[in-house]
Coordinates of C-alpha atoms in Angstrom, one line a residue:
X1 CA -59.9 7.9 -67.4
X2 CA -57.8 11.6 -67.0
X3 CA -60.9 12.9 -65.1
X4 CA -61.1 9.5 -62.8
X5 CA -57.2 10.0 -62.0
X6 CA -57.8 13.4 -61.3
X7 CA -60.8 12.8 -58.8
X8 CA -58.5 10.0 -57.3
X9 CA -55.8 12.4 -56.7
X10 CA -58.2 15.1 -55.2
X11 CA -59.6 12.8 -52.6
X12 CA -56.1 11.5 -51.5
X13 CA -55.2 15.2 -51.0
X14 CA -58.4 15.9 -49.0
X15 CA -57.8 12.7 -46.9
X16 CA -53.9 13.8 -46.4
X17 CA -55.3 17.4 -45.6
X18 CA -57.7 16.0 -42.8
X19 CA -55.2 13.9 -41.3
X20 CA -53.0 17.2 -41.1
X21 CA -55.6 19.2 -39.6
X22 CA -56.4 16.3 -37.0
X23 CA -52.9 16.6 -35.9
X24 CA -52.7 20.1 -35.8
X25 CA -55.7 20.1 -33.8
X26 CA -53.9 18.5 -30.9
X27 CA -52.9 20.6 -27.9
X28 CA -49.4 19.3 -26.4
X29 CA -48.2 19.8 -22.9
X30 CA -44.9 18.7 -21.7
X31 CA -43.9 17.1 -18.4
X32 CA -40.0 16.6 -16.7
X33 CA -40.3 13.7 -14.5
X34 CA -37.8 10.9 -13.2
X35 CA -39.0 8.1 -15.2
X36 CA -35.9 6.0 -14.3
X37 CA -33.0 6.0 -12.0
X38 CA -33.2 6.2 -8.0
X39 CA -36.2 8.6 -8.3
X40 CA -38.2 6.8 -10.5
X41 CA -40.9 6.0 -7.8
X42 CA -41.4 9.7 -7.7
X43 CA -41.9 9.9 -11.8
X44 CA -44.3 6.9 -11.6
X45 CA -46.4 9.0 -9.0
X46 CA -46.4 12.2 -10.8
X47 CA -47.1 10.7 -14.1
X48 CA -50.0 8.8 -12.7
X49 CA -51.8 11.8 -11.5
X50 CA -50.9 14.3 -14.7
X51 CA -52.1 11.4 -17.2
X52 CA -55.4 10.9 -15.3
X53 CA -55.9 14.9 -15.5
X54 CA -55.1 14.5 -19.2
X55 CA -57.7 11.7 -19.5
X56 CA -60.6 13.4 -17.7
X57 CA -60.3 16.7 -19.8
X58 CA -60.6 14.6 -23.0
X59 CA -63.5 12.6 -21.8
X60 CA -65.2 15.9 -20.7
X61 CA -64.1 17.7 -24.1
X62 CA -63.3 20.8 -21.9
X63 CA -61.1 22.0 -24.4
X64 CA -61.9 22.2 -28.5
X65 CA -58.9 19.9 -29.2
X66 CA -57.6 16.8 -27.6
X67 CA -54.8 17.1 -25.1
X68 CA -51.8 15.2 -24.8
X69 CA -48.7 14.9 -22.5
X70 CA -45.2 14.4 -23.7
X71 CA -43.1 13.0 -21.0
X72 CA -39.5 13.6 -20.9
X73 CA -37.3 11.4 -18.4
X74 CA -34.8 13.7 -16.5
X75 CA -33.8 11.3 -13.9
X76 CA -34.0 14.1 -11.4
X77 CA -30.8 15.7 -12.9
X78 CA -30.6 19.3 -13.8
X79 CA -28.5 18.3 -17.0
X80 CA -31.3 15.8 -18.4
X81 CA -33.7 18.6 -17.6
X82 CA -32.0 21.1 -19.8
X83 CA -32.0 18.7 -22.7
X84 CA -35.6 17.7 -22.2
X85 CA -36.8 21.5 -21.8
X86 CA -35.1 22.1 -25.2
X87 CA -36.9 19.3 -27.0
X88 CA -40.1 20.1 -25.5
X89 CA -39.9 23.8 -26.2
X90 CA -38.2 23.6 -29.7
X91 CA -39.4 20.4 -31.1
X92 CA -42.5 19.7 -29.5
X93 CA -43.4 23.3 -29.2
X94 CA -45.3 23.0 -26.1
X95 CA -46.7 26.1 -24.2
X96 CA -46.8 24.6 -20.9
X97 CA -44.1 22.1 -19.2
X98 CA -44.8 20.3 -15.5
X99 CA -41.2 20.6 -13.5
X100 CA -39.9 18.5 -10.5
X101 CA -37.1 18.8 -8.2
X102 CA -35.6 22.1 -7.1
X103 CA -32.4 21.6 -9.1
X104 CA -34.0 20.7 -12.3
X105 CA -36.3 23.5 -11.9
X106 CA -33.5 25.9 -11.6
X107 CA -31.8 24.7 -14.7
X108 CA -34.7 24.8 -17.1
X109 CA -36.5 27.8 -15.6
X110 CA -34.5 30.4 -17.7
X111 CA -34.7 28.4 -20.8
X112 CA -38.8 28.2 -20.3
X113 CA -38.8 32.0 -19.7
X114 CA -36.7 33.0 -22.9
X115 CA -39.5 30.8 -24.6
X116 CA -42.3 32.4 -22.8
X117 CA -43.1 29.0 -21.9
X118 CA -45.0 28.3 -18.5
X119 CA -43.2 25.6 -16.3
X120 CA -45.4 24.5 -13.1
X121 CA -43.8 22.8 -10.2
X122 CA -45.6 20.5 -8.1
X123 CA -42.8 18.5 -6.5
X124 CA -39.7 20.6 -5.8
X125 CA -39.8 22.8 -2.7
X126 CA -36.9 24.7 -2.3
X127 CA -37.5 28.4 -1.2
X128 CA -35.6 30.0 -4.3
X129 CA -38.2 28.4 -6.6
X130 CA -40.1 31.8 -5.9
X131 CA -37.4 33.5 -7.3
X132 CA -37.5 31.9 -11.0
X133 CA -39.7 34.7 -12.7
X134 CA -43.1 35.2 -14.0
X135 CA -43.1 32.0 -16.1
X136 CA -42.3 29.6 -13.5
X137 CA -45.5 28.9 -10.9
X138 CA -45.6 26.5 -7.9
X139 CA -49.1 24.9 -7.2
X140 CA -47.9 23.7 -3.7
X141 CA -46.2 25.6 -0.8
X142 CA -42.7 25.6 -0.7
X143 CA -40.3 24.1 1.9
X144 CA -39.9 27.8 3.5
X145 CA -44.0 27.4 4.4
X146 CA -43.2 23.8 5.5
X147 CA -40.3 24.7 7.9
X148 CA -42.1 28.0 9.3
X149 CA -45.2 25.5 10.3
X150 CA -43.0 22.5 11.7
X151 CA -40.5 24.3 13.6
X152 CA -42.8 26.2 16.2
X153 CA -44.9 22.9 16.5
X154 CA -42.0 20.6 17.1
X155 CA -40.6 23.1 19.8
X156 CA -43.7 24.2 21.6
X157 CA -45.9 20.9 21.3
X158 CA -43.3 18.3 21.6
X159 CA -40.7 20.1 23.4
X160 CA -38.1 19.2 20.7
X161 CA -35.7 22.1 21.0
X162 CA -32.4 21.1 19.8
X163 CA -32.3 20.2 16.1
X164 CA -29.7 18.4 14.0
X165 CA -29.8 18.6 10.1
X166 CA -29.0 16.4 7.6
X167 CA -29.2 18.1 4.4
X168 CA -28.3 17.2 0.9
X169 CA -26.0 20.0 -0.8
X170 CA -28.3 21.3 -3.4
X171 CA -30.8 24.2 -3.7
X172 CA -33.5 22.7 -1.5
X173 CA -31.3 21.5 1.2
X174 CA -29.6 24.9 1.2
X175 CA -32.7 26.6 1.2
X176 CA -34.1 24.3 4.3
X177 CA -31.1 25.2 6.1
X178 CA -31.2 28.7 5.5
X179 CA -35.0 28.9 6.7
X180 CA -34.0 26.8 9.7
X181 CA -31.5 29.2 11.0
X182 CA -33.9 31.7 11.0
X183 CA -37.2 30.2 12.1
X184 CA -35.8 27.6 14.6
X185 CA -34.3 30.2 17.0
X186 CA -37.5 32.6 17.0
X187 CA -39.5 29.5 17.8
X188 CA -37.3 29.1 21.0
X189 CA -35.1 26.2 19.2
X190 CA -31.5 25.5 18.5
X191 CA -29.9 24.4 15.5
X192 CA -27.2 22.4 17.0
X193 CA -25.5 20.5 13.9
X194 CA -26.0 21.3 10.1
X195 CA -24.4 18.5 8.2
X196 CA -24.5 18.5 4.3
X197 CA -23.8 15.5 2.0
X198 CA -23.5 15.3 -1.8
X199 CA -26.4 14.4 -3.9
X200 CA -25.2 10.9 -4.4
X201 CA -24.0 10.0 -1.0
X202 CA -25.5 6.6 0.4
X203 CA -23.2 6.0 3.3
X204 CA -24.2 8.1 6.5
X205 CA -22.3 5.9 9.4
X206 CA -20.0 8.8 9.9
X207 CA -22.9 11.4 9.6
X208 CA -24.7 9.4 12.5
X209 CA -21.7 9.6 14.8
X210 CA -21.5 13.3 14.4
X211 CA -25.1 13.4 15.1
X212 CA -24.9 11.3 18.4
X213 CA -21.9 13.9 19.4
X214 CA -24.4 16.8 19.2
X215 CA -27.2 15.0 20.9
X216 CA -30.2 16.9 19.4
X217 CA -33.8 16.1 20.3
X218 CA -34.9 15.7 16.8
X219 CA -33.0 15.3 13.4
X220 CA -34.4 16.5 10.5
X221 CA -33.6 15.0 6.9
X222 CA -33.7 17.5 3.9
X223 CA -33.1 14.8 1.2
X224 CA -35.3 13.0 -1.2
X225 CA -35.8 9.4 -2.7
X226 CA -33.6 6.2 -2.2
X227 CA -30.9 8.5 -0.5
X228 CA -33.5 9.4 2.2
X229 CA -34.4 5.9 2.8
X230 CA -30.9 5.1 3.1
X231 CA -30.5 7.9 5.6
X232 CA -33.2 6.5 7.6
X233 CA -32.1 3.0 7.7
X234 CA -28.4 3.9 8.6
X235 CA -28.9 6.5 11.2
X236 CA -31.0 4.0 13.2
X237 CA -28.7 1.4 12.7
X238 CA -25.9 3.5 14.0
X239 CA -27.6 4.6 17.3
X240 CA -29.5 7.8 16.2
X241 CA -32.9 7.2 18.2
X242 CA -34.1 10.5 18.2
X243 CA -37.2 11.6 16.5
X244 CA -36.8 12.2 12.6
X245 CA -38.7 15.0 10.9
X246 CA -38.6 16.1 7.3
X247 CA -40.9 18.0 4.6
X248 CA -43.3 16.4 2.3
X249 CA -40.8 13.8 0.4
X250 CA -41.3 11.6 3.7
X251 CA -44.9 10.8 2.0
X252 CA -43.0 8.7 -0.4
X253 CA -44.2 5.1 -0.2
X254 CA -40.8 4.0 0.0
X255 CA -40.4 5.9 3.2
X256 CA -43.6 4.8 4.6
X257 CA -43.0 1.4 4.4
X258 CA -39.4 1.5 6.0
X259 CA -40.0 0.3 9.8
X260 CA -37.2 2.5 10.9
X261 CA -39.1 5.7 9.7
X262 CA -42.1 4.7 12.4
X263 CA -42.6 8.0 14.4
X264 CA -41.4 10.3 12.0
X265 CA -43.2 13.8 11.4
X266 CA -43.4 15.3 8.3
X267 CA -45.4 18.3 6.6
X268 CA -47.1 18.4 3.5
X269 CA -49.6 20.8 2.1
X270 CA -53.1 20.4 3.4
X271 CA -55.3 18.5 0.6
X272 CA -58.7 17.7 2.0
X273 CA -59.1 14.2 0.1
X274 CA -62.3 13.6 1.9
X275 CA -64.2 16.5 0.4
X276 CA -67.4 16.2 -1.2
X277 CA -66.5 18.6 -4.2
X278 CA -67.1 17.1 -7.3
X279 CA -63.6 17.6 -8.6
X280 CA -61.9 16.0 -5.5
X281 CA -64.5 13.1 -5.1
X282 CA -63.9 12.2 -8.8
X283 CA -60.4 12.2 -8.8
X284 CA -60.2 10.0 -5.7
X285 CA -63.0 7.7 -6.9
X286 CA -61.2 7.5 -10.2
X287 CA -57.5 6.8 -8.7
X288 CA -58.8 4.0 -6.4
X289 CA -60.6 2.4 -9.1
X290 CA -57.4 2.1 -11.2
X291 CA -54.7 1.6 -8.9
X292 CA -56.6 0.2 -6.1
X293 CA -55.0 2.5 -3.4
X294 CA -55.2 6.2 -2.3
X295 CA -53.2 8.6 -4.3
X296 CA -49.8 10.2 -2.9
X297 CA -49.7 14.0 -2.5
X298 CA -47.3 14.4 -5.6
X299 CA -50.1 12.4 -7.5
X300 CA -52.6 15.1 -6.7
X301 CA -50.4 17.8 -7.2
X302 CA -49.7 16.8 -10.7
X303 CA -53.3 16.4 -11.4
X304 CA -54.0 19.9 -10.2
X305 CA -51.0 21.3 -12.3
X306 CA -52.6 19.7 -15.4
X307 CA -56.3 20.7 -14.4
X308 CA -54.9 24.5 -14.0
X309 CA -53.8 24.2 -17.7
X310 CA -56.9 22.8 -18.9
X311 CA -58.9 25.6 -16.7
X312 CA -56.6 28.3 -18.0
X313 CA -56.6 26.9 -22.0
X314 CA -60.5 26.6 -22.0
X315 CA -61.0 30.2 -20.8
X316 CA -58.6 31.5 -23.6
X317 CA -60.3 29.1 -26.2
X318 CA -63.8 30.9 -25.2
X319 CA -62.0 34.3 -25.5
X320 CA -60.5 33.3 -28.9
X321 CA -57.2 33.8 -27.9
X322 CA -54.3 31.3 -28.8
X323 CA -52.9 29.2 -26.1
X324 CA -49.4 30.2 -25.4
X325 CA -47.2 31.3 -22.3
X326 CA -47.9 35.1 -22.6
X327 CA -51.7 34.4 -22.7
X328 CA -51.7 31.5 -20.0
X329 CA -49.9 33.8 -17.7
X330 CA -52.3 36.7 -17.9
X331 CA -55.2 34.5 -17.7
X332 CA -53.7 33.4 -14.4
X333 CA -53.4 36.7 -13.2
X334 CA -56.9 37.9 -14.3
X335 CA -58.4 34.6 -12.3
X336 CA -59.0 34.9 -8.7
X337 CA -59.0 31.4 -7.8
X338 CA -59.0 27.7 -9.1
X339 CA -61.1 25.0 -7.9
X340 CA -58.5 21.9 -7.9
X341 CA -58.5 18.5 -6.0
X342 CA -58.7 19.1 -2.1
X343 CA -58.3 22.8 -2.2
X344 CA -59.5 26.1 -3.7
X345 CA -55.9 27.8 -5.1
X346 CA -55.2 31.2 -5.2
X347 CA -51.7 32.6 -6.8
X348 CA -49.4 35.2 -5.4
X349 CA -47.8 37.6 -7.7
X350 CA -44.7 35.5 -7.7
X351 CA -46.3 32.4 -8.8
X352 CA -46.5 30.5 -5.4
X353 CA -49.4 29.7 -3.5
X354 CA -49.8 29.9 0.6
X355 CA -51.9 27.4 1.8
X356 CA -52.4 25.5 5.1
X357 CA -49.9 23.0 6.2
X358 CA -50.4 19.6 7.6
X359 CA -48.2 17.8 10.1
X360 CA -48.1 14.3 9.6
X361 CA -46.6 10.9 11.6
X362 CA -45.6 7.7 10.0
X363 CA -47.2 4.8 11.9
X364 CA -47.8 1.0 10.6
X365 CA -46.6 1.9 6.8
X366 CA -48.9 4.9 6.4
X367 CA -49.1 8.6 7.8
X368 CA -51.7 10.1 9.9
X369 CA -52.5 13.7 10.5
X370 CA -51.6 15.2 13.6
X371 CA -52.5 19.1 13.1
X372 CA -53.1 21.7 10.5
X373 CA -51.1 24.8 10.8
X374 CA -53.0 27.6 9.1
X375 CA -52.0 29.8 6.4
X376 CA -51.4 33.4 7.2

């Protein structure tokens, strides 16, 4: 009897050990997305790409262990971002975190750096995101590259020389204003008005009056999400008829579907979604099959961010090295380029990428490419 009981206990202990071992073999990374609130549309786009990359990695068994993604809702606010990053770093013990929004990125970067956790941005485009240290990376060109491409195009190709800027008073908006103050005059243009609004602003009648007084040829909107849609509608409703322009956030489906946005010009990084390479074709086919539509640029960005982790982590496992922030950074620096969706990407020493910029126009609820400005 004693022997039988002892055997049962031994089997139970073995089973419990196997459960713990299986749990320990999971590789977990984190994500800071706006899954609720006014920016939830972006959270849905970003998370759909990231989760698909996780599914593909697990289906292919690229890593020796199962990959999972812990998503924390920031509502696009720095305060929530700080709470979320602390949970991911201190409780979930992740080595790699997806970040979005310039304000959130600046708030969480010091925490990630102290913990030696890699934070990767695929959404925020504030130029100062290039200055957040070696553990903060960007898989997309920042707004300064987009502005440098758009300003000469507007002035020289469209003869739109007088620009009014409506910008959100946060790191993104401030960075775009700073860049325009330099590149616009260099291209032969003039910044005739620079009007800032708080993050929560939803009323733009007064701003519209000031823009009309400035008599610009083009109005650049440096904002995002629901605020951007409200600004577009109210500028048009209040007599602003000039061409509207912006950076990649105009690819937001809510903006594209806004009738008042028709004819607006905006920039994105060039992503060749028609490429026949295996990585791009697989992603495009899988996304259309699952969601019944083509992916948004932010969806691609966060698929690529997770794929970047998978490529680095797989190489570290081959070398018998732990998957931690220090080793991920060292492996990134040791790798010449990465095959991602729509592009082959190389990183600069400061964690940024310099890629060709595509200039687009909104028409009939969608965007069409106008031209591509090659990177230098």
